Short mmCIF file of C-alpha atoms in Angstrom, two decimals:
data_model
loop_
_atom_site.label_atom_id
_atom_site.label_comp_id
_atom_site.label_asym_id
_atom_site.label_seq_id
_atom_site.Cartn_x
_atom_site.Cartn_y
_atom_site.Cartn_z
CA MET A 4 4.11 35.62 9.80
CA ASN A 5 3.43 39.10 8.36
CA LEU A 6 0.90 40.23 5.77
CA VAL A 7 3.51 40.63 3.04
CA GLN A 8 4.48 36.99 3.38
CA ARG A 9 0.91 35.75 3.35
CA SER A 10 -0.64 38.02 0.74
CA ALA A 11 0.54 36.12 -2.36
CA ILE A 12 -1.43 33.06 -1.26
CA SER A 13 -4.15 34.18 1.13
CA CYS A 14 -5.60 36.54 -1.47
CA LEU A 15 -6.53 33.50 -3.54
CA ALA A 16 -9.29 32.59 -1.13
CA VAL A 17 -10.69 36.12 -1.22
CA ALA A 18 -10.53 36.20 -5.01
CA TRP A 19 -12.40 32.90 -5.24
CA LEU A 20 -15.18 34.04 -2.92
CA GLY A 21 -15.55 37.21 -4.97
CA ALA A 22 -17.48 40.35 -4.15
CA PRO A 23 -20.95 39.84 -2.64
CA ALA A 24 -22.61 41.78 -5.49
CA LEU A 25 -21.54 39.24 -8.11
CA ALA A 26 -24.13 36.59 -8.94
CA ASP A 27 -22.08 34.36 -11.20
CA VAL A 28 -21.65 30.75 -10.16
CA LYS A 29 -18.01 30.03 -9.34
CA LEU A 30 -16.13 26.78 -8.80
CA PRO A 31 -12.83 25.90 -7.12
CA ALA A 32 -9.82 25.32 -9.38
CA LEU A 33 -10.16 21.55 -8.95
CA PHE A 34 -13.24 21.71 -11.16
CA ALA A 35 -11.72 22.47 -14.53
CA ASP A 36 -11.17 21.02 -18.00
CA ASN A 37 -9.41 17.63 -18.08
CA MET A 38 -10.28 16.91 -14.45
CA MET A 39 -10.66 13.47 -12.91
CA VAL A 40 -13.50 12.44 -10.61
CA GLN A 41 -13.50 9.39 -8.39
CA ARG A 42 -15.34 6.43 -9.90
CA ASP A 43 -17.87 4.31 -8.00
CA ALA A 44 -18.30 6.88 -5.24
CA ARG A 45 -20.49 9.89 -4.63
CA ILE A 46 -19.07 13.02 -6.23
CA PRO A 47 -19.25 16.28 -4.24
CA VAL A 48 -19.40 19.51 -6.22
CA TRP A 49 -19.31 22.90 -4.51
CA GLY A 50 -18.79 26.58 -5.14
CA THR A 51 -20.27 30.04 -4.63
CA ALA A 52 -23.17 32.02 -6.08
CA ALA A 53 -25.53 34.80 -5.04
CA PRO A 54 -27.49 34.00 -1.87
CA GLY A 55 -30.61 32.01 -2.70
CA GLU A 56 -29.46 31.16 -6.23
CA LYS A 57 -30.59 27.76 -7.52
CA ILE A 58 -27.78 25.63 -8.93
CA THR A 59 -28.09 22.60 -11.22
CA ILE A 60 -25.21 20.17 -11.73
CA ARG A 61 -24.99 17.50 -14.46
CA LEU A 62 -22.34 14.88 -15.23
CA SER A 63 -23.30 12.39 -17.93
CA ASP A 64 -26.76 11.23 -16.81
CA ARG A 65 -26.16 12.19 -13.16
CA LYS A 66 -27.93 15.27 -11.89
CA ALA A 67 -28.07 17.18 -8.61
CA SER A 68 -29.18 20.59 -7.37
CA ALA A 69 -28.33 23.02 -4.61
CA THR A 70 -29.20 26.47 -3.30
CA ALA A 71 -26.60 29.04 -2.30
CA GLY A 72 -26.81 30.05 1.35
CA ASP A 73 -26.51 33.46 2.91
CA ASP A 74 -22.75 32.94 2.96
CA ARG A 75 -22.92 32.44 -0.85
CA LYS A 76 -21.70 28.83 -0.52
CA TRP A 77 -23.46 25.84 -2.06
CA ALA A 78 -22.69 22.14 -2.30
CA ALA A 79 -24.27 19.16 -4.05
CA MET A 80 -23.61 15.44 -4.36
CA LEU A 81 -23.75 13.50 -7.62
CA LYS A 82 -24.48 9.79 -7.62
CA PRO A 83 -21.55 7.44 -8.33
CA ILE A 84 -20.41 6.91 -11.89
CA GLU A 85 -18.43 4.05 -13.39
CA ALA A 86 -14.94 4.50 -14.81
CA GLY A 87 -15.01 6.09 -18.21
CA GLY A 88 -15.50 9.29 -20.13
CA PRO A 89 -14.85 11.79 -21.43
CA PHE A 90 -17.84 13.62 -20.03
CA ASP A 91 -18.93 17.22 -19.71
CA LEU A 92 -19.69 18.60 -16.25
CA THR A 93 -22.12 21.50 -16.35
CA VAL A 94 -22.96 23.77 -13.45
CA SER A 95 -25.81 26.18 -14.09
CA GLY A 96 -27.26 29.13 -12.21
CA VAL A 97 -27.68 32.59 -13.71
CA ASN A 98 -24.63 31.58 -15.73
CA THR A 99 -23.47 28.17 -16.94
CA ILE A 100 -20.01 26.68 -16.54
CA THR A 101 -19.14 23.73 -18.76
CA ILE A 102 -16.09 21.64 -17.89
CA HIS A 103 -14.89 19.50 -20.76
CA ASN A 104 -13.02 16.20 -21.04
CA VAL A 105 -13.82 14.88 -17.57
CA LEU A 106 -12.79 11.31 -16.81
CA ALA A 107 -14.02 9.03 -14.03
CA GLY A 108 -11.29 6.90 -12.51
CA ASP A 109 -9.28 6.69 -9.30
CA VAL A 110 -7.93 9.87 -7.71
CA TRP A 111 -4.94 9.83 -5.36
CA VAL A 112 -3.32 12.66 -3.41
CA ALA A 113 0.49 12.60 -3.61
CA SER A 114 2.00 14.60 -0.76
CA GLY A 115 5.26 15.17 1.08
CA GLN A 116 8.51 17.04 0.58
CA SER A 117 11.15 17.17 -2.16
CA ASN A 118 11.24 13.49 -3.05
CA MET A 119 7.53 13.66 -3.85
CA GLU A 120 7.92 17.07 -5.46
CA MET A 121 10.87 15.94 -7.63
CA GLN A 122 9.88 16.14 -11.30
CA LEU A 123 10.81 13.79 -14.11
CA LYS A 124 13.07 16.52 -15.42
CA GLY A 125 13.21 19.45 -13.05
CA ARG A 126 15.37 22.43 -12.28
CA MET A 127 15.82 22.07 -8.54
CA HIS A 128 16.05 18.35 -7.77
CA GLY A 129 17.42 17.04 -11.05
CA SER A 130 16.06 14.38 -13.36
CA VAL A 131 15.04 10.77 -12.95
CA ASP A 132 16.88 7.88 -14.55
CA HIS A 133 16.37 7.75 -18.34
CA ALA A 134 14.33 10.95 -18.14
CA ASP A 135 14.30 11.68 -21.86
CA GLU A 136 13.17 8.15 -22.72
CA GLU A 137 10.50 8.20 -20.00
CA ILE A 138 9.18 11.54 -21.22
CA ALA A 139 9.08 10.45 -24.86
CA ALA A 140 7.06 7.36 -23.90
CA ALA A 141 4.61 9.15 -21.60
CA ASN A 142 1.63 9.13 -23.94
CA HIS A 143 -1.02 8.31 -21.34
CA PRO A 144 -4.12 10.49 -21.82
CA ALA A 145 -5.96 8.50 -19.14
CA ILE A 146 -3.49 9.81 -16.54
CA ARG A 147 -4.12 13.33 -15.24
CA MET A 148 -2.25 15.37 -12.64
CA PHE A 149 -3.45 18.46 -10.80
CA ILE A 150 -0.48 20.79 -10.34
CA HIS A 151 -0.55 24.07 -8.41
CA ASP A 152 0.40 27.08 -10.51
CA GLU A 153 1.88 29.11 -7.64
CA PRO A 154 4.26 26.75 -5.87
CA LEU A 155 5.67 27.34 -2.43
CA ALA A 156 9.36 26.96 -1.63
CA ILE A 157 11.30 27.22 1.62
CA TYR A 158 13.88 29.45 -0.09
CA GLU A 159 11.31 32.12 -1.01
CA LEU A 160 9.17 34.66 0.83
CA PRO A 161 5.55 33.68 0.04
CA ALA A 162 4.27 31.61 2.95
CA PRO A 163 1.08 29.69 3.66
CA PRO A 164 -1.78 31.43 5.45
CA ASP A 165 -2.71 31.10 9.09
CA GLU A 166 -6.18 29.83 8.20
CA PRO A 167 -7.32 27.16 5.71
CA LEU A 168 -7.79 28.36 2.14
CA ALA A 169 -11.04 27.82 0.29
CA ASP A 170 -9.20 27.20 -2.98
CA ARG A 171 -5.75 26.60 -4.42
CA VAL A 172 -4.67 27.85 -7.82
CA GLY A 173 -3.83 25.05 -10.23
CA ALA A 174 -4.87 23.07 -13.27
CA TRP A 175 -5.35 19.50 -14.45
CA ARG A 176 -2.82 18.39 -17.06
CA ILE A 177 -3.20 15.46 -19.40
CA CYS A 178 -0.16 13.19 -19.36
CA SER A 179 1.80 13.48 -22.61
CA PRO A 180 5.41 13.90 -23.69
CA GLU A 181 4.74 17.65 -23.81
CA THR A 182 3.50 17.93 -20.22
CA VAL A 183 4.93 15.10 -18.12
CA ALA A 184 8.39 16.57 -17.45
CA ASP A 185 6.83 18.80 -14.78
CA PHE A 186 4.86 16.01 -13.11
CA SER A 187 5.83 14.64 -9.72
CA ALA A 188 7.97 11.71 -10.84
CA LEU A 189 6.85 9.43 -8.04
CA GLY A 190 3.22 10.40 -8.59
CA TYR A 191 3.50 9.77 -12.32
CA PHE A 192 5.18 6.36 -12.03
CA PHE A 193 2.64 5.31 -9.37
CA ALA A 194 -0.22 6.36 -11.64
CA ARG A 195 1.34 4.60 -14.61
CA ASP A 196 1.69 1.36 -12.63
CA LEU A 197 -1.94 1.48 -11.50
CA GLN A 198 -3.31 2.44 -14.90
CA LYS A 199 -1.47 -0.43 -16.54
CA GLU A 200 -2.79 -3.00 -14.07
CA LEU A 201 -6.32 -1.68 -13.61
CA GLY A 202 -7.14 -0.31 -17.04
CA VAL A 203 -8.96 2.70 -15.57
CA PRO A 204 -8.07 6.41 -15.61
CA ILE A 205 -5.84 7.56 -12.75
CA GLY A 206 -5.67 11.09 -11.37
CA ILE A 207 -2.97 12.46 -9.09
CA ILE A 208 -3.38 15.63 -7.05
CA ASN A 209 0.13 16.87 -6.31
CA ALA A 210 0.47 18.44 -2.85
CA SER A 211 4.19 18.56 -2.08
CA VAL A 212 6.73 21.19 -1.04
CA GLY A 213 10.44 20.45 -0.72
CA GLY A 214 12.22 20.73 2.62
CA THR A 215 9.08 20.76 4.77
CA PRO A 216 8.38 18.84 8.01
CA ILE A 217 5.35 16.69 8.70
CA GLU A 218 3.93 19.21 11.19
CA ALA A 219 3.38 21.66 8.33
CA TRP A 220 0.97 19.20 6.69
CA THR A 221 -1.36 18.57 9.64
CA SER A 222 -4.02 20.94 10.91
CA LEU A 223 -3.23 22.93 14.03
CA GLU A 224 -6.48 21.71 15.55
CA ALA A 225 -5.42 18.07 15.29
CA GLN A 226 -1.91 18.71 16.58
CA ARG A 227 -3.16 20.66 19.59
CA ALA A 228 -5.53 17.80 20.43
CA GLU A 229 -2.63 15.31 20.68
CA PRO A 230 -0.74 15.80 24.00
CA ALA A 231 2.33 13.96 22.69
CA LEU A 232 2.88 16.74 20.14
CA LYS A 233 3.03 19.61 22.62
CA PRO A 234 6.87 19.64 22.51
CA VAL A 235 6.73 20.11 18.73
CA LEU A 236 4.33 23.05 18.94
CA ASP A 237 6.22 24.60 21.86
CA ASP A 238 9.48 24.34 19.91
CA TRP A 239 7.92 26.09 16.92
CA GLN A 240 6.49 28.83 19.10
CA LYS A 241 10.02 29.62 20.29
CA ARG A 242 11.49 29.46 16.78
CA LEU A 243 8.90 31.81 15.32
CA ALA A 244 9.00 34.35 18.14
CA GLY A 245 10.26 37.57 16.57
CA TYR A 246 10.98 35.84 13.26
CA ASP A 247 10.84 38.10 10.20
CA ALA A 248 11.35 36.34 6.88
CA GLU A 249 12.08 39.51 4.91
CA ARG A 250 14.78 40.50 7.37
CA GLU A 251 16.31 37.03 7.33
CA GLN A 252 16.33 36.95 3.53
CA LYS A 253 17.92 40.40 3.40
CA ASN A 254 20.64 39.33 5.85
CA PHE A 255 21.36 36.23 3.78
CA LEU A 256 21.62 38.15 0.51
CA GLU A 257 24.01 40.64 2.09
CA ALA A 258 26.12 37.81 3.53
CA LYS A 259 26.15 36.09 0.15
CA GLN A 260 27.45 39.23 -1.58
CA ARG A 261 30.24 39.56 0.99
CA TRP A 262 31.11 35.90 0.53
CA LEU A 263 31.25 36.22 -3.27
CA LYS A 264 33.75 39.08 -2.93
CA GLU A 265 35.80 37.16 -0.37
CA ARG A 266 35.80 34.07 -2.56
CA ALA A 267 36.94 36.05 -5.59
CA ALA A 268 39.76 37.60 -3.56
CA ALA A 269 40.81 34.20 -2.22
CA ASN A 270 40.81 32.68 -5.70
CA ALA A 271 42.94 35.54 -6.99
CA LYS A 272 45.50 34.86 -4.25
CA GLY A 273 45.35 31.11 -4.70
CA GLU A 274 44.00 30.70 -1.19
CA PRO A 275 41.19 28.38 0.00
CA ALA A 276 37.75 29.86 -0.51
CA PRO A 277 35.80 30.82 2.63
CA LYS A 278 32.76 28.80 3.63
CA ALA A 279 29.53 29.95 2.01
CA PRO A 280 26.77 31.30 4.27
CA ALA A 281 23.88 28.98 5.08
CA PRO A 282 21.05 29.55 2.58
CA PHE A 283 17.94 31.43 3.57
CA LYS A 284 15.13 29.12 4.61
CA ASN A 285 11.73 30.57 5.34
CA LEU A 286 10.44 29.13 8.60
CA GLY A 287 7.01 30.41 7.64
CA VAL A 288 6.76 27.75 4.92
CA MET A 289 7.68 25.01 7.40
CA ALA A 290 5.58 26.10 10.37
CA PRO A 291 2.86 23.84 11.78
CA ALA A 292 -0.38 23.62 9.76
CA GLY A 293 0.69 26.08 7.06
CA LEU A 294 0.78 23.59 4.21
CA PHE A 295 -2.35 21.89 5.46
CA ASN A 296 -4.03 25.28 5.13
CA ALA A 297 -2.62 25.99 1.68
CA ARG A 298 -2.49 22.57 0.01
CA ILE A 299 -4.74 20.07 1.81
CA ALA A 300 -7.73 21.97 3.20
CA PRO A 301 -8.83 23.22 -0.26
CA LEU A 302 -9.11 19.61 -1.45
CA VAL A 303 -11.71 18.59 1.13
CA PRO A 304 -14.25 17.05 0.40
CA PHE A 305 -13.17 16.16 -3.17
CA THR A 306 -13.56 12.38 -3.31
CA ILE A 307 -10.26 10.48 -3.47
CA ARG A 308 -9.19 6.84 -3.33
CA GLY A 309 -6.21 7.37 -1.03
CA VAL A 310 -2.98 9.17 -0.21
CA ILE A 311 0.65 8.39 -0.96
CA TRP A 312 3.28 10.11 1.19
CA TYR A 313 7.04 10.57 0.83
CA GLN A 314 8.36 12.75 3.61
CA GLY A 315 10.50 12.54 6.71
CA GLU A 316 13.84 13.88 5.59
CA ARG A 317 13.24 17.25 7.27
CA ASN A 318 12.33 15.49 10.53
CA ALA A 319 15.10 12.88 10.27
CA LEU A 320 17.73 14.68 12.33
CA ALA A 321 15.47 16.91 14.40
CA PRO A 322 15.74 16.60 18.19
CA LEU A 323 12.11 15.47 18.28
CA SER A 324 12.39 12.81 15.57
CA GLY A 325 11.18 10.19 18.03
CA LEU A 326 7.74 11.82 17.86
CA TYR A 327 7.39 11.16 14.14
CA GLY A 328 5.11 8.18 14.70
CA ALA A 329 2.72 10.28 16.78
CA GLN A 330 2.83 12.94 14.09
CA LEU A 331 2.11 10.48 11.29
CA LYS A 332 -0.78 8.88 13.18
CA THR A 333 -2.21 12.31 13.95
CA MET A 334 -2.03 13.38 10.31
CA ILE A 335 -3.68 10.18 9.06
CA GLY A 336 -6.46 10.49 11.62
CA ASP A 337 -6.97 14.15 10.79
CA LEU A 338 -7.29 13.50 7.07
CA ARG A 339 -9.69 10.62 7.61
CA ALA A 340 -11.86 12.72 9.89
CA ARG A 341 -12.03 15.58 7.41
CA TRP A 342 -12.87 13.32 4.47
CA GLY A 343 -15.25 11.27 6.59
CA SER A 344 -13.67 8.10 5.26
CA GLU A 345 -11.03 5.58 6.29
CA LEU A 346 -8.78 6.63 3.44
CA TYR A 347 -6.00 4.25 2.49
CA PHE A 348 -2.65 5.84 3.34
CA ALA A 349 0.71 4.49 2.14
CA TRP A 350 4.15 5.98 2.64
CA VAL A 351 7.74 5.53 1.56
CA GLN A 352 10.00 4.52 4.43
CA LEU A 353 13.16 6.62 4.23
CA PRO A 354 15.85 4.86 2.16
CA ASN A 355 19.51 4.41 2.99
CA PHE A 356 21.59 7.58 2.88
CA GLN A 357 25.04 8.91 3.83
CA LYS A 358 28.13 6.87 4.77
CA GLU A 359 27.87 3.12 5.05
CA GLN A 360 27.41 1.68 8.53
CA ARG A 361 30.56 0.95 10.57
CA GLU A 362 29.30 0.22 14.10
CA PRO A 363 26.78 -2.53 14.99
CA SER A 364 24.29 0.12 16.10
CA GLU A 365 24.31 3.77 15.03
CA PRO A 366 21.13 5.13 16.62
CA ASN A 367 21.94 8.78 15.95
CA GLY A 368 22.25 8.29 12.21
CA TRP A 369 20.12 10.15 9.71
CA GLY A 370 16.59 8.80 9.54
CA VAL A 371 17.04 5.93 11.98
CA ALA A 372 14.34 7.04 14.42
CA VAL A 373 11.95 8.21 11.69
CA ARG A 374 12.21 4.88 9.85
CA ASP A 375 11.27 2.98 12.97
CA GLU A 376 8.42 5.33 13.78
CA MET A 377 7.13 4.78 10.26
CA ARG A 378 7.30 1.01 10.78
CA LYS A 379 5.38 1.23 14.04
CA THR A 380 2.66 3.32 12.42
CA LEU A 381 1.64 0.28 10.37
CA ALA A 382 -0.43 -0.62 13.44
CA VAL A 383 -2.95 1.92 12.09
CA PRO A 384 -5.52 0.06 9.93
CA ARG A 385 -5.57 0.53 6.16
CA THR A 386 -1.99 1.73 5.89
CA GLY A 387 1.00 0.47 3.96
CA MET A 388 4.74 1.16 3.90
CA ALA A 389 7.12 0.76 0.99
CA VAL A 390 10.42 -0.47 2.43
CA THR A 391 13.20 1.15 0.38
CA ILE A 392 16.30 0.61 2.52
CA ASP A 393 18.04 -0.80 -0.58
CA LEU A 394 17.10 1.93 -3.07
CA GLY A 395 19.07 4.95 -1.84
CA GLY A 396 22.81 5.42 -1.49
CA GLU A 397 25.54 7.43 0.15
CA LYS A 398 24.88 10.59 -1.84
CA ALA A 399 21.31 10.00 -3.00
CA GLY A 400 19.43 12.73 -1.13
CA HIS A 401 17.08 12.73 -4.11
CA PRO A 402 17.23 9.21 -5.56
CA THR A 403 16.80 9.25 -9.33
CA ASN A 404 15.32 5.74 -9.53
CA LYS A 405 11.85 6.99 -8.67
CA SER A 406 10.19 4.30 -10.78
CA ASP A 407 11.59 1.69 -8.35
CA PHE A 408 10.14 3.59 -5.39
CA ALA A 409 6.79 3.88 -7.14
CA ALA A 410 6.76 0.16 -7.88
CA ARG A 411 6.98 -0.58 -4.16
CA LEU A 412 4.07 1.76 -3.46
CA SER A 413 1.89 0.54 -6.32
CA ARG A 414 2.46 -3.06 -5.26
CA LEU A 415 1.00 -2.18 -1.85
CA ALA A 416 -1.97 -0.36 -3.35
CA LEU A 417 -2.76 -3.10 -5.84
CA HIS A 418 -2.92 -5.63 -3.01
CA ASP A 419 -4.43 -3.59 -0.19
CA VAL A 420 -6.88 -1.39 -2.12
CA TYR A 421 -7.63 -3.32 -5.28
CA ALA A 422 -7.39 -6.88 -3.90
CA LYS A 423 -5.05 -8.04 -6.64
CA PRO A 424 -3.72 -11.56 -5.98
CA ILE A 425 -0.16 -10.56 -5.13
CA ALA A 426 1.38 -13.26 -2.93
CA ILE A 427 4.03 -11.01 -1.36
CA TRP A 428 3.38 -7.28 -1.42
CA CYS A 429 5.78 -6.01 1.24
CA GLY A 430 9.25 -6.68 2.61
CA PRO A 431 9.64 -8.68 5.85
CA LEU A 432 8.39 -6.81 8.91
CA PHE A 433 9.54 -7.69 12.40
CA ARG A 434 6.80 -9.28 14.50
CA THR A 435 8.15 -10.97 17.66
CA ALA A 436 11.38 -11.78 19.49
CA ARG A 437 12.00 -14.35 22.18
CA ARG A 438 15.11 -15.51 23.96
CA ASP A 439 16.05 -19.17 23.57
CA GLY A 440 19.13 -19.81 25.66
CA GLU A 441 21.97 -17.86 24.06
CA ASN A 442 19.90 -17.09 20.96
CA MET A 443 17.24 -14.59 20.02
CA VAL A 444 14.54 -16.03 17.76
CA LEU A 445 12.83 -13.48 15.53
CA THR A 446 9.60 -13.88 13.57
CA PHE A 447 8.40 -11.74 10.68
CA ASP A 448 5.35 -10.96 8.60
CA HIS A 449 5.77 -11.31 4.81
CA ALA A 450 8.53 -13.82 5.51
CA THR A 451 7.95 -16.39 2.76
CA GLY A 452 11.29 -17.38 1.25
CA LEU A 453 13.53 -15.51 3.66
CA ARG A 454 17.07 -15.31 2.37
CA ALA A 455 20.11 -13.10 2.03
CA ARG A 456 20.07 -11.02 -1.13
CA SER A 457 23.67 -12.09 -1.62
CA GLY A 458 26.35 -13.75 0.50
CA GLU A 459 25.82 -14.24 4.22
CA ILE A 460 23.10 -12.46 6.18
CA GLU A 461 24.36 -9.21 7.61
CA GLY A 462 22.97 -6.21 9.45
CA PHE A 463 22.02 -7.82 12.78
CA ALA A 464 23.39 -6.60 16.10
CA ILE A 465 22.78 -8.10 19.54
CA ALA A 466 23.21 -6.89 23.11
CA GLY A 467 22.76 -8.07 26.68
CA ALA A 468 21.41 -6.09 29.59
CA ASP A 469 24.48 -3.85 29.37
CA ARG A 470 23.06 -2.41 26.11
CA LYS A 471 26.38 -2.79 24.33
CA PHE A 472 25.61 -3.97 20.82
CA VAL A 473 27.98 -6.19 18.87
CA TRP A 474 27.72 -7.66 15.40
CA ALA A 475 25.66 -10.83 15.49
CA ASN A 476 25.60 -14.09 13.61
CA ALA A 477 22.27 -14.75 11.95
CA ARG A 478 20.81 -17.81 10.30
CA ILE A 479 17.46 -18.47 8.70
CA ASP A 480 15.20 -21.24 9.94
CA GLY A 481 12.10 -21.29 7.76
CA GLU A 482 10.36 -17.99 8.37
CA THR A 483 12.39 -17.12 11.45
CA VAL A 484 15.87 -15.68 11.96
CA ILE A 485 18.03 -16.93 14.82
CA VAL A 486 20.54 -14.38 16.07
CA SER A 487 23.47 -14.92 18.46
CA SER A 488 27.00 -13.89 19.36
CA ASP A 489 29.72 -15.60 21.40
CA ALA A 490 30.21 -12.24 23.10
CA VAL A 491 26.64 -12.09 24.40
CA ARG A 492 25.66 -15.13 26.48
CA GLU A 493 22.43 -13.63 27.83
CA PRO A 494 20.92 -11.69 24.94
CA ALA A 495 18.32 -9.03 25.67
CA ALA A 496 17.84 -7.14 22.40
CA VAL A 497 18.44 -7.25 18.66
CA ARG A 498 18.71 -4.45 16.15
CA TYR A 499 18.72 -4.75 12.37
CA GLY A 500 19.73 -2.12 9.84
CA TRP A 501 20.14 0.35 12.66
CA ALA A 502 22.10 3.09 10.89
CA ALA A 503 21.65 5.84 8.31
CA ASN A 504 23.05 3.65 5.52
CA PRO A 505 22.99 0.20 7.05
CA LYS A 506 24.61 -3.02 5.99
CA CYS A 507 21.54 -5.21 5.65
CA ASN A 508 20.52 -7.78 3.06
CA LEU A 509 17.57 -9.80 4.39
CA VAL A 510 14.86 -10.20 1.74
CA ASN A 511 11.89 -12.46 1.04
CA ALA A 512 10.97 -14.56 -1.99
CA ALA A 513 9.87 -11.43 -3.86
CA SER A 514 13.32 -9.87 -3.28
CA LEU A 515 11.70 -7.18 -1.14
CA PRO A 516 13.97 -6.02 1.71
CA ALA A 517 13.24 -6.33 5.40
CA SER A 518 12.54 -3.10 7.23
CA PRO A 519 15.08 -1.96 9.81
CA PHE A 520 13.83 -2.61 13.34
CA ARG A 521 14.79 -2.98 16.96
CA THR A 522 13.37 -5.25 19.65
CA ASP A 523 14.26 -2.88 22.50
CA ASP A 524 12.89 0.50 23.55
CA TRP A 525 16.14 1.78 25.04
CA GLN A 526 16.82 5.46 24.72
#
């Protein structure tokens, strides 16, 4: 990654630190008008000042002090404050900074790729269902979203830095019909659901960049410490060797101009148009740790309630997609270590996409491996997964029903984090399988009221030791499913929903769908 690529972003950290001769107290961009602080938890405040400068911090009746070190950095901790506001936050040294309209509530980080980045009404990924009506009704001043002012994109040259940034340019925006169109749609609907149920202010810090893999969002230190991820890092080392983003962009633009001329000539002759060149994609924006450096590191140690995550599409067809579970566990552990807290972490399991399933098992389909790795990662404590295998579609790379996706996430959070009495908060999750003669008997968690959404149960496949899967018959017996086939007398494994866009309709009493799963570990 060259200096030209990095300069647009890496200079932000230098600008924030300022010249050593300046004595003014400075704060990161997170500390600004209309901000949200986490209720009922200690509130860290930090910044820079002249070495030795005494700093006083006040929020409502909370007060703290600090002294800038030789490196000009200072940090203080305010005592917890209950939900409410608005308050003023004042930070005083030789100068005084006053931040107005501060609310105390619950702060969540919303991260991932384009389906988290997708706005209510955006230019790149389209608009959500009923966008105009949603925008007109979005008068929620107790919802705030921090949005970065210099976004990154895989189709552009600016790339993240090689080292963590001290700050990220951005601002807090109050939710209103005038501002909400640019909000992360999933983040907004999640916040709206929580605010309605809890009656407290909700803040969302948007950290999402379309088209990016999970390895971009985890620190290099954490990835290097996990032996299972060595193939991922080795692969990236090969891909980046000799890579020059400016050269690649220039080659693409030249190829595009040639294609436009060829297309015009073909149209004039009534001939088929030639295939367009593949678009330029900047590997520097997708490289390991880059987006951790640019989007996550500057947030630490700002107190948050948890993280919601919608990502996996970029990894879905990669040769190393089977490592996604190790990647997700590594990222969760890394974030928890940096925040010094067992943060709650919930993600969206990839929905159905592309052509409908034809074969009993289609293991090479889009997202199949990533979905299962996501399911397995639920073994990590204080995590949740929104099963959305019924919310996508053949062409829905960016599903427009984001409020439905958010409802699955908020249901998890309301139960797991806020202890709301929700009887069923997740779709059925495979637990055990045992052979009983010619049958396989499957048990599930969250299995109250198991049923087919409509018609007969479908989506189950069964195989013997020969590993040849055939469509299976399935019937419900209480909270178990019994699977069999006349073609498989000695069953060894069952798969359910094992395709990019599977035929599957098992739900529970809350009409939440069962996650795809397999009982085998065959390659």
